[in-house]
Every structure is written in structure tokens, then in C-alpha cells.
mmCIF file with all atom_site columns, C-alpha atoms in Angstrom:
data_model
loop_
_atom_site.group_PDB
_atom_site.id
_atom_site.type_symbol
_atom_site.label_atom_id
_atom_site.label_alt_id
_atom_site.label_comp_id
_atom_site.label_asym_id
_atom_site.label_entity_id
_atom_site.label_seq_id
_atom_site.pdbx_PDB_ins_code
_atom_site.Cartn_x
_atom_site.Cartn_y
_atom_site.Cartn_z
_atom_site.occupancy
_atom_site.B_iso_or_equiv
_atom_site.pdbx_formal_charge
_atom_site.auth_seq_id
_atom_site.auth_comp_id
_atom_site.auth_asym_id
_atom_site.auth_atom_id
_atom_site.pdbx_PDB_model_num
ATOM 1   C CA . ASP E 1 1   ? 7.999   -1.455  26.549  1.00 0.00 ? 148 ASP E CA 1
ATOM 2   C CA . ALA E 1 2   ? 5.175   0.952   25.579  1.00 0.00 ? 149 ALA E CA 1
ATOM 3   C CA . ARG E 1 3   ? 1.764   -0.651  25.222  1.00 0.00 ? 150 ARG E CA 1
ATOM 4   C CA . VAL E 1 4   ? -1.792  0.227   24.377  1.00 0.00 ? 151 VAL E CA 1
ATOM 5   C CA . THR E 1 5   ? -3.906  -0.516  27.452  1.00 0.00 ? 152 THR E CA 1
ATOM 6   C CA . GLN E 1 6   ? -7.551  -1.488  27.176  1.00 0.00 ? 153 GLN E CA 1
ATOM 7   C CA . THR E 1 7   ? -10.040 -1.911  29.997  1.00 0.00 ? 154 THR E CA 1
ATOM 8   C CA . PRO E 1 8   ? -11.919 -3.962  30.849  1.00 0.00 ? 155 PRO E CA 1
ATOM 9   C CA . ARG E 1 9   ? -10.447 -7.130  29.333  1.00 0.00 ? 156 ARG E CA 1
ATOM 10  C CA . HIS E 1 10  ? -13.787 -8.888  29.608  1.00 0.00 ? 157 HIS E CA 1
ATOM 11  C CA . LYS E 1 11  ? -17.322 -7.612  30.029  1.00 0.00 ? 158 LYS E CA 1
ATOM 12  C CA . VAL E 1 12  ? -20.556 -9.566  30.357  1.00 0.00 ? 159 VAL E CA 1
ATOM 13  C CA . THR E 1 13  ? -23.776 -7.646  30.710  1.00 0.00 ? 160 THR E CA 1
ATOM 14  C CA . GLU E 1 14  ? -27.451 -7.823  29.856  1.00 0.00 ? 161 GLU E CA 1
ATOM 15  C CA . MET E 1 15  ? -28.926 -6.269  26.787  1.00 0.00 ? 162 MET E CA 1
ATOM 16  C CA . GLY E 1 16  ? -30.072 -2.715  27.247  1.00 0.00 ? 163 GLY E CA 1
ATOM 17  C CA . GLN E 1 17  ? -27.206 -1.833  29.569  1.00 0.00 ? 164 GLN E CA 1
ATOM 18  C CA . GLU E 1 18  ? -24.658 0.848   28.781  1.00 0.00 ? 165 GLU E CA 1
ATOM 19  C CA . VAL E 1 19  ? -21.157 -0.415  28.037  1.00 0.00 ? 166 VAL E CA 1
ATOM 20  C CA . THR E 1 20  ? -18.058 1.756   28.178  1.00 0.00 ? 167 THR E CA 1
ATOM 21  C CA . MET E 1 21  ? -14.701 0.544   26.913  1.00 0.00 ? 168 MET E CA 1
ATOM 22  C CA . ARG E 1 22  ? -11.528 2.513   27.546  1.00 0.00 ? 169 ARG E CA 1
ATOM 23  C CA . CYS E 1 23  ? -8.216  2.748   25.810  1.00 0.00 ? 170 CYS E CA 1
ATOM 24  C CA . GLN E 1 24  ? -4.967  4.384   26.805  1.00 0.00 ? 171 GLN E CA 1
ATOM 25  C CA . PRO E 1 25  ? -2.882  4.938   23.657  1.00 0.00 ? 172 PRO E CA 1
ATOM 26  C CA . ILE E 1 26  ? 0.894   4.931   23.621  1.00 0.00 ? 173 ILE E CA 1
ATOM 27  C CA . LEU E 1 27  ? 2.293   8.263   24.706  1.00 0.00 ? 174 LEU E CA 1
ATOM 28  C CA . GLY E 1 28  ? 3.208   10.357  21.689  1.00 0.00 ? 175 GLY E CA 1
ATOM 29  C CA . HIS E 1 29  ? 0.905   8.578   19.267  1.00 0.00 ? 176 HIS E CA 1
ATOM 30  C CA . ASN E 1 30  ? -1.511  10.942  17.549  1.00 0.00 ? 177 ASN E CA 1
ATOM 31  C CA . THR E 1 31  ? -3.876  8.432   15.925  1.00 0.00 ? 178 THR E CA 1
ATOM 32  C CA . VAL E 1 32  ? -6.262  6.098   17.742  1.00 0.00 ? 179 VAL E CA 1
ATOM 33  C CA . PHE E 1 33  ? -8.361  3.367   16.142  1.00 0.00 ? 180 PHE E CA 1
ATOM 34  C CA . TRP E 1 34  ? -11.322 1.334   17.377  1.00 0.00 ? 181 TRP E CA 1
ATOM 35  C CA . TYR E 1 35  ? -11.877 -2.053  15.730  1.00 0.00 ? 182 TYR E CA 1
ATOM 36  C CA . ARG E 1 36  ? -14.467 -4.771  16.232  1.00 0.00 ? 183 ARG E CA 1
ATOM 37  C CA . GLN E 1 37  ? -13.906 -8.435  15.457  1.00 0.00 ? 184 GLN E CA 1
ATOM 38  C CA . THR E 1 38  ? -16.525 -11.168 15.179  1.00 0.00 ? 185 THR E CA 1
ATOM 39  C CA . MET E 1 39  ? -16.451 -14.631 13.693  1.00 0.00 ? 186 MET E CA 1
ATOM 40  C CA . MET E 1 40  ? -19.021 -13.636 11.088  1.00 0.00 ? 187 MET E CA 1
ATOM 41  C CA . GLN E 1 41  ? -17.704 -10.235 10.002  1.00 0.00 ? 188 GLN E CA 1
ATOM 42  C CA . GLY E 1 42  ? -14.021 -10.534 10.760  1.00 0.00 ? 189 GLY E CA 1
ATOM 43  C CA . LEU E 1 43  ? -12.145 -7.363  11.620  1.00 0.00 ? 190 LEU E CA 1
ATOM 44  C CA . GLU E 1 44  ? -13.919 -4.047  11.042  1.00 0.00 ? 191 GLU E CA 1
ATOM 45  C CA . LEU E 1 45  ? -12.817 -0.488  11.650  1.00 0.00 ? 192 LEU E CA 1
ATOM 46  C CA . LEU E 1 46  ? -15.397 1.392   13.677  1.00 0.00 ? 193 LEU E CA 1
ATOM 47  C CA . ALA E 1 47  ? -13.773 4.802   14.057  1.00 0.00 ? 194 ALA E CA 1
ATOM 48  C CA . TYR E 1 48  ? -10.494 6.567   14.314  1.00 0.00 ? 195 TYR E CA 1
ATOM 49  C CA . PHE E 1 49  ? -9.123  9.810   15.632  1.00 0.00 ? 196 PHE E CA 1
ATOM 50  C CA . ARG E 1 50  ? -6.178  11.974  14.778  1.00 0.00 ? 197 ARG E CA 1
ATOM 51  C CA . ASN E 1 51  ? -4.992  14.553  17.285  1.00 0.00 ? 198 ASN E CA 1
ATOM 52  C CA . ARG E 1 52  ? -8.180  13.732  19.250  1.00 0.00 ? 199 ARG E CA 1
ATOM 53  C CA . ALA E 1 53  ? -10.471 14.760  16.384  1.00 0.00 ? 200 ALA E CA 1
ATOM 54  C CA . PRO E 1 54  ? -12.650 12.098  14.720  1.00 0.00 ? 201 PRO E CA 1
ATOM 55  C CA . LEU E 1 55  ? -11.294 11.355  11.247  1.00 0.00 ? 202 LEU E CA 1
ATOM 56  C CA . ASP E 1 56  ? -13.726 8.658   10.228  1.00 0.00 ? 203 ASP E CA 1
ATOM 57  C CA . ASP E 1 57  ? -16.564 6.898   12.005  1.00 0.00 ? 204 ASP E CA 1
ATOM 58  C CA . SER E 1 58  ? -18.404 5.518   9.000   1.00 0.00 ? 205 SER E CA 1
ATOM 59  C CA . GLY E 1 59  ? -18.033 1.969   10.302  1.00 0.00 ? 206 GLY E CA 1
ATOM 60  C CA . MET E 1 60  ? -19.834 2.712   13.539  1.00 0.00 ? 207 MET E CA 1
ATOM 61  C CA . PRO E 1 61  ? -23.604 2.363   14.093  1.00 0.00 ? 208 PRO E CA 1
ATOM 62  C CA . LYS E 1 62  ? -24.458 5.931   15.036  1.00 0.00 ? 209 LYS E CA 1
ATOM 63  C CA . ASP E 1 63  ? -27.676 5.233   16.866  1.00 0.00 ? 210 ASP E CA 1
ATOM 64  C CA . ARG E 1 64  ? -26.098 3.353   19.753  1.00 0.00 ? 211 ARG E CA 1
ATOM 65  C CA . PHE E 1 65  ? -22.332 3.740   19.488  1.00 0.00 ? 212 PHE E CA 1
ATOM 66  C CA . SER E 1 66  ? -20.254 6.765   20.360  1.00 0.00 ? 213 SER E CA 1
ATOM 67  C CA . ALA E 1 67  ? -16.495 7.261   20.433  1.00 0.00 ? 214 ALA E CA 1
ATOM 68  C CA . GLU E 1 68  ? -14.642 10.108  22.082  1.00 0.00 ? 215 GLU E CA 1
ATOM 69  C CA . MET E 1 69  ? -11.190 11.221  23.141  1.00 0.00 ? 216 MET E CA 1
ATOM 70  C CA . PRO E 1 70  ? -11.606 13.376  26.233  1.00 0.00 ? 217 PRO E CA 1
ATOM 71  C CA . ASP E 1 71  ? -7.852  13.891  26.278  1.00 0.00 ? 218 ASP E CA 1
ATOM 72  C CA . ALA E 1 72  ? -4.742  12.566  24.575  1.00 0.00 ? 219 ALA E CA 1
ATOM 73  C CA . THR E 1 73  ? -4.351  9.733   27.084  1.00 0.00 ? 220 THR E CA 1
ATOM 74  C CA . LEU E 1 74  ? -7.874  8.325   26.913  1.00 0.00 ? 221 LEU E CA 1
ATOM 75  C CA . ALA E 1 75  ? -10.200 7.093   24.197  1.00 0.00 ? 222 ALA E CA 1
ATOM 76  C CA . THR E 1 76  ? -13.649 5.716   24.990  1.00 0.00 ? 223 THR E CA 1
ATOM 77  C CA . LEU E 1 77  ? -16.150 3.638   23.053  1.00 0.00 ? 224 LEU E CA 1
ATOM 78  C CA . LYS E 1 78  ? -19.686 3.532   24.407  1.00 0.00 ? 225 LYS E CA 1
ATOM 79  C CA . ILE E 1 79  ? -22.656 1.411   23.472  1.00 0.00 ? 226 ILE E CA 1
ATOM 80  C CA . GLN E 1 80  ? -26.070 2.471   24.723  1.00 0.00 ? 227 GLN E CA 1
ATOM 81  C CA . PRO E 1 81  ? -28.271 0.512   24.733  1.00 0.00 ? 228 PRO E CA 1
ATOM 82  C CA . SER E 1 82  ? -26.290 -2.674  24.132  1.00 0.00 ? 229 SER E CA 1
ATOM 83  C CA . GLU E 1 83  ? -27.707 -5.566  22.089  1.00 0.00 ? 230 GLU E CA 1
ATOM 84  C CA . PRO E 1 84  ? -26.651 -9.223  21.786  1.00 0.00 ? 231 PRO E CA 1
ATOM 85  C CA . ARG E 1 85  ? -25.341 -8.564  18.249  1.00 0.00 ? 232 ARG E CA 1
ATOM 86  C CA . ASP E 1 86  ? -22.763 -6.207  19.769  1.00 0.00 ? 233 ASP E CA 1
ATOM 87  C CA . SER E 1 87  ? -20.994 -9.214  21.295  1.00 0.00 ? 234 SER E CA 1
ATOM 88  C CA . ALA E 1 88  ? -17.472 -9.148  19.874  1.00 0.00 ? 235 ALA E CA 1
ATOM 89  C CA . VAL E 1 89  ? -13.876 -8.399  20.701  1.00 0.00 ? 236 VAL E CA 1
ATOM 90  C CA . TYR E 1 90  ? -13.179 -4.686  20.529  1.00 0.00 ? 237 TYR E CA 1
ATOM 91  C CA . PHE E 1 91  ? -9.598  -3.649  19.833  1.00 0.00 ? 238 PHE E CA 1
ATOM 92  C CA . CYS E 1 92  ? -8.013  -0.276  20.252  1.00 0.00 ? 239 CYS E CA 1
ATOM 93  C CA . ALA E 1 93  ? -4.832  0.588   18.397  1.00 0.00 ? 240 ALA E CA 1
ATOM 94  C CA . SER E 1 94  ? -2.645  3.666   18.280  1.00 0.00 ? 241 SER E CA 1
ATOM 95  C CA . GLY E 1 95  ? -0.068  4.938   15.854  1.00 0.00 ? 242 GLY E CA 1
ATOM 96  C CA . TYR E 1 96  ? 1.775   8.006   14.692  1.00 0.00 ? 243 TYR E CA 1
ATOM 97  C CA . ALA E 1 97  ? 0.895   9.836   11.497  1.00 0.00 ? 244 ALA E CA 1
ATOM 98  C CA . THR E 1 98  ? 3.159   12.472  9.994   1.00 0.00 ? 245 THR E CA 1
ATOM 99  C CA . HIS E 1 99  ? 1.838   15.858  8.975   1.00 0.00 ? 246 HIS E CA 1
ATOM 100 C CA . ARG E 1 100 ? 1.510   14.503  5.432   1.00 0.00 ? 247 ARG E CA 1
ATOM 101 C CA . GLY E 1 101 ? -0.771  11.775  6.706   1.00 0.00 ? 248 GLY E CA 1
ATOM 102 C CA . SER E 1 102 ? 1.694   8.899   6.317   1.00 0.00 ? 249 SER E CA 1
ATOM 103 C CA . LEU E 1 103 ? 0.860   6.436   9.072   1.00 0.00 ? 250 LEU E CA 1
ATOM 104 C CA . GLU E 1 104 ? 3.374   4.279   10.882  1.00 0.00 ? 251 GLU E CA 1
ATOM 105 C CA . PRO E 1 105 ? 2.399   0.705   11.887  1.00 0.00 ? 252 PRO E CA 1
ATOM 106 C CA . GLN E 1 106 ? -0.202  0.560   14.618  1.00 0.00 ? 253 GLN E CA 1
ATOM 107 C CA . HIS E 1 107 ? 0.169   -0.917  18.077  1.00 0.00 ? 254 HIS E CA 1
ATOM 108 C CA . PHE E 1 108 ? -2.806  -2.941  19.240  1.00 0.00 ? 255 PHE E CA 1
ATOM 109 C CA . GLY E 1 109 ? -4.213  -3.401  22.703  1.00 0.00 ? 256 GLY E CA 1
ATOM 110 C CA . ASP E 1 110 ? -5.210  -6.841  23.961  1.00 0.00 ? 257 ASP E CA 1
ATOM 111 C CA . GLY E 1 111 ? -8.877  -6.168  23.301  1.00 0.00 ? 258 GLY E CA 1
ATOM 112 C CA . THR E 1 112 ? -12.090 -6.123  25.316  1.00 0.00 ? 259 THR E CA 1
ATOM 113 C CA . ARG E 1 113 ? -14.134 -9.289  24.970  1.00 0.00 ? 260 ARG E CA 1
ATOM 114 C CA . LEU E 1 114 ? -17.749 -8.174  25.223  1.00 0.00 ? 261 LEU E CA 1
ATOM 115 C CA . SER E 1 115 ? -20.707 -10.500 25.705  1.00 0.00 ? 262 SER E CA 1
ATOM 116 C CA . ILE E 1 116 ? -24.229 -9.114  25.696  1.00 0.00 ? 263 ILE E CA 1
ATOM 117 C CA . LEU E 1 117 ? -26.782 -11.576 27.074  1.00 0.00 ? 264 LEU E CA 1
ATOM 118 C CA . LYS B 2 1   ? -17.929 -8.731  -3.699  1.00 0.00 ? 224 LYS B CA 1
ATOM 119 C CA . ASN B 2 2   ? -15.212 -7.910  -1.198  1.00 0.00 ? 225 ASN B CA 1
ATOM 120 C CA . GLU B 2 3   ? -12.977 -4.994  -1.961  1.00 0.00 ? 226 GLU B CA 1
ATOM 121 C CA . VAL B 2 4   ? -10.065 -6.990  -0.503  1.00 0.00 ? 227 VAL B CA 1
ATOM 122 C CA . GLU B 2 5   ? -9.483  -10.641 -1.345  1.00 0.00 ? 228 GLU B CA 1
ATOM 123 C CA . GLN B 2 6   ? -6.864  -12.831 0.265   1.00 0.00 ? 229 GLN B CA 1
ATOM 124 C CA . SER B 2 7   ? -5.521  -16.166 -0.845  1.00 0.00 ? 230 SER B CA 1
ATOM 125 C CA . PRO B 2 8   ? -5.210  -18.815 0.248   1.00 0.00 ? 231 PRO B CA 1
ATOM 126 C CA . GLN B 2 9   ? -7.788  -18.881 3.040   1.00 0.00 ? 232 GLN B CA 1
ATOM 127 C CA . ASN B 2 10  ? -5.922  -21.659 4.820   1.00 0.00 ? 233 ASN B CA 1
ATOM 128 C CA . LEU B 2 11  ? -2.333  -22.770 4.474   1.00 0.00 ? 234 LEU B CA 1
ATOM 129 C CA . THR B 2 12  ? -0.382  -25.573 6.098   1.00 0.00 ? 235 THR B CA 1
ATOM 130 C CA . ALA B 2 13  ? 3.384   -25.700 5.670   1.00 0.00 ? 236 ALA B CA 1
ATOM 131 C CA . GLN B 2 14  ? 6.334   -27.672 6.977   1.00 0.00 ? 237 GLN B CA 1
ATOM 132 C CA . GLU B 2 15  ? 8.831   -25.866 9.131   1.00 0.00 ? 238 GLU B CA 1
ATOM 133 C CA . GLY B 2 16  ? 11.482  -24.242 6.968   1.00 0.00 ? 239 GLY B CA 1
ATOM 134 C CA . GLU B 2 17  ? 9.281   -23.734 3.913   1.00 0.00 ? 240 GLU B CA 1
ATOM 135 C CA . PHE B 2 18  ? 8.988   -20.434 2.070   1.00 0.00 ? 241 PHE B CA 1
ATOM 136 C CA . ILE B 2 19  ? 5.443   -19.078 2.380   1.00 0.00 ? 242 ILE B CA 1
ATOM 137 C CA . THR B 2 20  ? 3.549   -16.571 0.281   1.00 0.00 ? 243 THR B CA 1
ATOM 138 C CA . ILE B 2 21  ? 0.204   -15.014 1.172   1.00 0.00 ? 244 ILE B CA 1
ATOM 139 C CA . ASN B 2 22  ? -1.544  -12.888 -1.406  1.00 0.00 ? 245 ASN B CA 1
ATOM 140 C CA . CYS B 2 23  ? -3.828  -9.857  -1.179  1.00 0.00 ? 246 CYS B CA 1
ATOM 141 C CA . SER B 2 24  ? -5.694  -8.330  -4.103  1.00 0.00 ? 247 SER B CA 1
ATOM 142 C CA . TYR B 2 25  ? -7.862  -5.250  -3.914  1.00 0.00 ? 248 TYR B CA 1
ATOM 143 C CA . SER B 2 26  ? -10.231 -3.501  -6.276  1.00 0.00 ? 249 SER B CA 1
ATOM 144 C CA . VAL B 2 27  ? -10.136 0.090   -5.035  1.00 0.00 ? 250 VAL B CA 1
ATOM 145 C CA . GLY B 2 28  ? -7.655  2.936   -5.184  1.00 0.00 ? 251 GLY B CA 1
ATOM 146 C CA . ILE B 2 29  ? -5.586  2.947   -2.052  1.00 0.00 ? 252 ILE B CA 1
ATOM 147 C CA . SER B 2 30  ? -3.162  5.176   -0.232  1.00 0.00 ? 253 SER B CA 1
ATOM 148 C CA . ALA B 2 31  ? -1.647  2.399   1.909   1.00 0.00 ? 254 ALA B CA 1
ATOM 149 C CA . LEU B 2 32  ? -1.857  -1.318  2.602   1.00 0.00 ? 255 LEU B CA 1
ATOM 150 C CA . HIS B 2 33  ? -1.493  -2.898  6.010   1.00 0.00 ? 256 HIS B CA 1
ATOM 151 C CA . TRP B 2 34  ? -0.480  -6.452  6.947   1.00 0.00 ? 257 TRP B CA 1
ATOM 152 C CA . LEU B 2 35  ? -1.590  -7.667  10.378  1.00 0.00 ? 258 LEU B CA 1
ATOM 153 C CA . GLN B 2 36  ? -0.786  -10.849 12.261  1.00 0.00 ? 259 GLN B CA 1
ATOM 154 C CA . GLN B 2 37  ? -3.247  -12.306 14.758  1.00 0.00 ? 260 GLN B CA 1
ATOM 155 C CA . HIS B 2 38  ? -1.891  -14.972 17.076  1.00 0.00 ? 261 HIS B CA 1
ATOM 156 C CA . PRO B 2 39  ? -3.943  -17.959 18.252  1.00 0.00 ? 262 PRO B CA 1
ATOM 157 C CA . GLY B 2 40  ? -4.458  -16.194 21.588  1.00 0.00 ? 263 GLY B CA 1
ATOM 158 C CA . GLY B 2 41  ? -6.128  -13.282 19.798  1.00 0.00 ? 264 GLY B CA 1
ATOM 159 C CA . GLY B 2 42  ? -3.434  -10.636 20.044  1.00 0.00 ? 265 GLY B CA 1
ATOM 160 C CA . ILE B 2 43  ? -2.882  -8.535  16.928  1.00 0.00 ? 266 ILE B CA 1
ATOM 161 C CA . VAL B 2 44  ? 0.464   -7.259  15.707  1.00 0.00 ? 267 VAL B CA 1
ATOM 162 C CA . SER B 2 45  ? 0.926   -4.740  12.928  1.00 0.00 ? 268 SER B CA 1
ATOM 163 C CA . LEU B 2 46  ? 3.563   -6.138  10.574  1.00 0.00 ? 269 LEU B CA 1
ATOM 164 C CA . PHE B 2 47  ? 3.859   -3.626  7.743   1.00 0.00 ? 270 PHE B CA 1
ATOM 165 C CA . MET B 2 48  ? 2.266   -0.541  6.302   1.00 0.00 ? 271 MET B CA 1
ATOM 166 C CA . LEU B 2 49  ? 3.343   0.129   2.748   1.00 0.00 ? 272 LEU B CA 1
ATOM 167 C CA . SER B 2 50  ? 2.290   2.218   -0.182  1.00 0.00 ? 273 SER B CA 1
ATOM 168 C CA . SER B 2 51  ? 4.926   1.163   -2.712  1.00 0.00 ? 274 SER B CA 1
ATOM 169 C CA . GLY B 2 52  ? 7.807   -1.215  -3.276  1.00 0.00 ? 275 GLY B CA 1
ATOM 170 C CA . LYS B 2 53  ? 8.964   -3.610  -0.630  1.00 0.00 ? 276 LYS B CA 1
ATOM 171 C CA . LYS B 2 54  ? 9.590   -3.750  3.105   1.00 0.00 ? 277 LYS B CA 1
ATOM 172 C CA . LYS B 2 55  ? 11.533  -6.337  5.070   1.00 0.00 ? 278 LYS B CA 1
ATOM 173 C CA . HIS B 2 56  ? 11.616  -7.164  8.742   1.00 0.00 ? 279 HIS B CA 1
ATOM 174 C CA . GLY B 2 57  ? 13.517  -10.228 9.832   1.00 0.00 ? 280 GLY B CA 1
ATOM 175 C CA . ARG B 2 58  ? 12.117  -13.211 7.940   1.00 0.00 ? 281 ARG B CA 1
ATOM 176 C CA . LEU B 2 59  ? 9.095   -11.292 6.704   1.00 0.00 ? 282 LEU B CA 1
ATOM 177 C CA . ILE B 2 60  ? 8.940   -9.456  3.402   1.00 0.00 ? 283 ILE B CA 1
ATOM 178 C CA . ALA B 2 61  ? 5.980   -7.472  2.069   1.00 0.00 ? 284 ALA B CA 1
ATOM 179 C CA . THR B 2 62  ? 5.678   -6.272  -1.500  1.00 0.00 ? 285 THR B CA 1
ATOM 180 C CA . ILE B 2 63  ? 3.077   -4.217  -3.266  1.00 0.00 ? 286 ILE B CA 1
ATOM 181 C CA . ASN B 2 64  ? 2.334   -3.582  -6.933  1.00 0.00 ? 287 ASN B CA 1
ATOM 182 C CA . ILE B 2 65  ? 0.082   -0.558  -7.171  1.00 0.00 ? 288 ILE B CA 1
ATOM 183 C CA . GLN B 2 66  ? -0.634  -0.981  -10.888 1.00 0.00 ? 289 GLN B CA 1
ATOM 184 C CA . GLU B 2 67  ? -1.750  -4.569  -10.424 1.00 0.00 ? 290 GLU B CA 1
ATOM 185 C CA . LYS B 2 68  ? -3.539  -3.818  -7.120  1.00 0.00 ? 291 LYS B CA 1
ATOM 186 C CA . HIS B 2 69  ? -1.750  -6.688  -5.442  1.00 0.00 ? 292 HIS B CA 1
ATOM 187 C CA . SER B 2 70  ? 0.405   -7.291  -2.406  1.00 0.00 ? 293 SER B CA 1
ATOM 188 C CA . SER B 2 71  ? 2.243   -10.345 -1.145  1.00 0.00 ? 294 SER B CA 1
ATOM 189 C CA . LEU B 2 72  ? 3.525   -11.278 2.274   1.00 0.00 ? 295 LEU B CA 1
ATOM 190 C CA . HIS B 2 73  ? 6.438   -13.704 2.258   1.00 0.00 ? 296 HIS B CA 1
ATOM 191 C CA . ILE B 2 74  ? 7.832   -15.665 5.168   1.00 0.00 ? 297 ILE B CA 1
ATOM 192 C CA . THR B 2 75  ? 11.243  -17.228 4.711   1.00 0.00 ? 298 THR B CA 1
ATOM 193 C CA . ALA B 2 76  ? 12.390  -20.251 6.755   1.00 0.00 ? 299 ALA B CA 1
ATOM 194 C CA . SER B 2 77  ? 8.956   -20.609 8.337   1.00 0.00 ? 300 SER B CA 1
ATOM 195 C CA . HIS B 2 78  ? 8.692   -21.648 11.975  1.00 0.00 ? 301 HIS B CA 1
ATOM 196 C CA . PRO B 2 79  ? 5.798   -23.007 14.060  1.00 0.00 ? 302 PRO B CA 1
ATOM 197 C CA . ARG B 2 80  ? 5.637   -19.668 15.903  1.00 0.00 ? 303 ARG B CA 1
ATOM 198 C CA . ASP B 2 81  ? 4.615   -18.083 12.586  1.00 0.00 ? 304 ASP B CA 1
ATOM 199 C CA . SER B 2 82  ? 1.310   -19.951 12.894  1.00 0.00 ? 305 SER B CA 1
ATOM 200 C CA . ALA B 2 83  ? -1.313  -17.213 12.961  1.00 0.00 ? 306 ALA B CA 1
ATOM 201 C CA . VAL B 2 84  ? -3.983  -15.510 10.906  1.00 0.00 ? 307 VAL B CA 1
ATOM 202 C CA . TYR B 2 85  ? -2.584  -12.896 8.526   1.00 0.00 ? 308 TYR B CA 1
ATOM 203 C CA . ILE B 2 86  ? -4.925  -10.055 7.606   1.00 0.00 ? 309 ILE B CA 1
ATOM 204 C CA . CYS B 2 87  ? -4.564  -7.576  4.781   1.00 0.00 ? 310 CYS B CA 1
ATOM 205 C CA . ALA B 2 88  ? -6.214  -4.143  5.057   1.00 0.00 ? 311 ALA B CA 1
ATOM 206 C CA . VAL B 2 89  ? -6.259  -1.198  2.672   1.00 0.00 ? 312 VAL B CA 1
ATOM 207 C CA . ARG B 2 90  ? -6.781  2.476   3.291   1.00 0.00 ? 313 ARG B CA 1
ATOM 208 C CA . LEU B 2 91  ? -8.785  4.161   0.574   1.00 0.00 ? 314 LEU B CA 1
ATOM 209 C CA . GLU B 2 92  ? -7.089  6.722   -1.619  1.00 0.00 ? 315 GLU B CA 1
ATOM 210 C CA . THR B 2 93  ? -10.046 9.058   -1.181  1.00 0.00 ? 316 THR B CA 1
ATOM 211 C CA . GLY B 2 94  ? -11.490 9.463   2.264   1.00 0.00 ? 317 GLY B CA 1
ATOM 212 C CA . ASN B 2 95  ? -10.281 7.767   5.395   1.00 0.00 ? 318 ASN B CA 1
ATOM 213 C CA . GLN B 2 96  ? -11.930 4.371   5.249   1.00 0.00 ? 319 GLN B CA 1
ATOM 214 C CA . PHE B 2 97  ? -10.220 1.015   5.607   1.00 0.00 ? 320 PHE B CA 1
ATOM 215 C CA . TYR B 2 98  ? -11.291 -2.295  4.070   1.00 0.00 ? 321 TYR B CA 1
ATOM 216 C CA . PHE B 2 99  ? -10.181 -5.669  5.437   1.00 0.00 ? 322 PHE B CA 1
ATOM 217 C CA . GLY B 2 100 ? -9.549  -9.080  3.954   1.00 0.00 ? 323 GLY B CA 1
ATOM 218 C CA . THR B 2 101 ? -10.970 -12.125 5.697   1.00 0.00 ? 324 THR B CA 1
ATOM 219 C CA . GLY B 2 102 ? -7.541  -13.400 6.634   1.00 0.00 ? 325 GLY B CA 1
ATOM 220 C CA . THR B 2 103 ? -5.266  -16.313 5.802   1.00 0.00 ? 326 THR B CA 1
ATOM 221 C CA . SER B 2 104 ? -4.887  -18.937 8.497   1.00 0.00 ? 327 SER B CA 1
ATOM 222 C CA . LEU B 2 105 ? -1.339  -20.283 8.494   1.00 0.00 ? 328 LEU B CA 1
ATOM 223 C CA . THR B 2 106 ? -0.228  -23.415 10.336  1.00 0.00 ? 329 THR B CA 1
ATOM 224 C CA . VAL B 2 107 ? 3.447   -24.320 10.316  1.00 0.00 ? 330 VAL B CA 1
ATOM 225 C CA . ILE B 2 108 ? 4.120   -27.919 11.344  1.00 0.00 ? 331 ILE B CA 1
ATOM 226 C CA . PRO B 2 109 ? 7.391   -28.844 13.074  1.00 0.00 ? 332 PRO B CA 1
#
């Protein structure tokens, strides 16, 4: 059964440290999403890619966050420097969009639970 | 004001009941997404729809574009349906998504 794989599952680090979260999308999917979920804000879309190109990153704080897709099998989300307010669960999801932009339901990873002390 | 409003916020039902969760939005959209988040935190994409109705098992999602409203129905509810249901919309212009705050459903045996 194909799955979206996220690593690490949990991360605890001190503020100021760099954090890198990784996501392996389902093979064949051409769209990758990064979400953040907190108790206060709920679920938010940070950025998403289609065919490895960033389609929208308006939800992502640009000064400390960066998202990339070095290749079709890997998406990364980096925070540098990290702050306590970045503590959240970060989900990656992948899906397939047709050439007309119609998007099929997304498949979610299990998330990375990040705690910044 | 949130662009996406869900109701109710919390819902408790007896096993077997028919359940309806509502989502209203105030922006032009190209698609609407229903998500299910289980108590353990895992998220499942239930439906993406831009018109009409979709059905999968005991779940039915409908959308009325003119009224800017979507409903998620669960027939013959079961305790395993207990979860938070989240509505999200993709804007008609641009590529942004807006999310509702979720409806927490508890189905009692």
C-alpha cells in the first residue's frame, strides 16, 4: 500500500537550531503539500509544489522557512533559526493533478511533531 | 471573519444515526476538500469536489456552488467515525487554500 513517508516522526530541539523535515511522496504523484497544525491556528497550508516547482508558498514565513524539492522523491521543509512558536505538527501530503489542474484527493503522511524549547 | 465556517463545532451522536456536517465559505473557489483527522492525529482525505455530489461507502459529500455551501453526510454512523472533520477550499483565483476549524464528531455505541 503506497504511503507518504515523513521523517523524523518527532523532533525536539532548542531555539535557534536548524530543523529539517523530509517527505517522500507517493511515486507518480506530481503535487506535494506542506501543512502545519497547531491547537491555536488549526491546519494551515504552508506551501505546495507541482512537478517540483513551487506553486504557492504564501502561507510560509519567508524569513526562516524554506521548502524545496531536490528531486521527485524528496521534499524538504527547513526552519532556520527555529523559534518556540514553530512548535507544531507538520504534515506532508501528495496527490496527482491532471494537466487541467484538477486535483485528486491527497494522501497524508503521519506528520512530524516538532517541539522547539 | 473566517473565509470558511463549519457547523457544528462539536457533535455527539448515537451509533446508527444519520450525521450532517456543514461548511460555508465566502470566497470563489475552484474545489472543496473534506478531510478526516482521527484521534491519533492521522489525516485522511475524504473528498475533493467542485460540483454536485460524491459518495464513498457511508460517506456522501455535496456542494452547492451558488449558495457557497457543502455538506458531509455519514449514514449509519459508527464509533469508528469519531474524528475531526475539516473542510478546506481552494481559491478560484490563485493557488491558496483556506481551512475551516473543524467539526469534532463523537459517535457513542
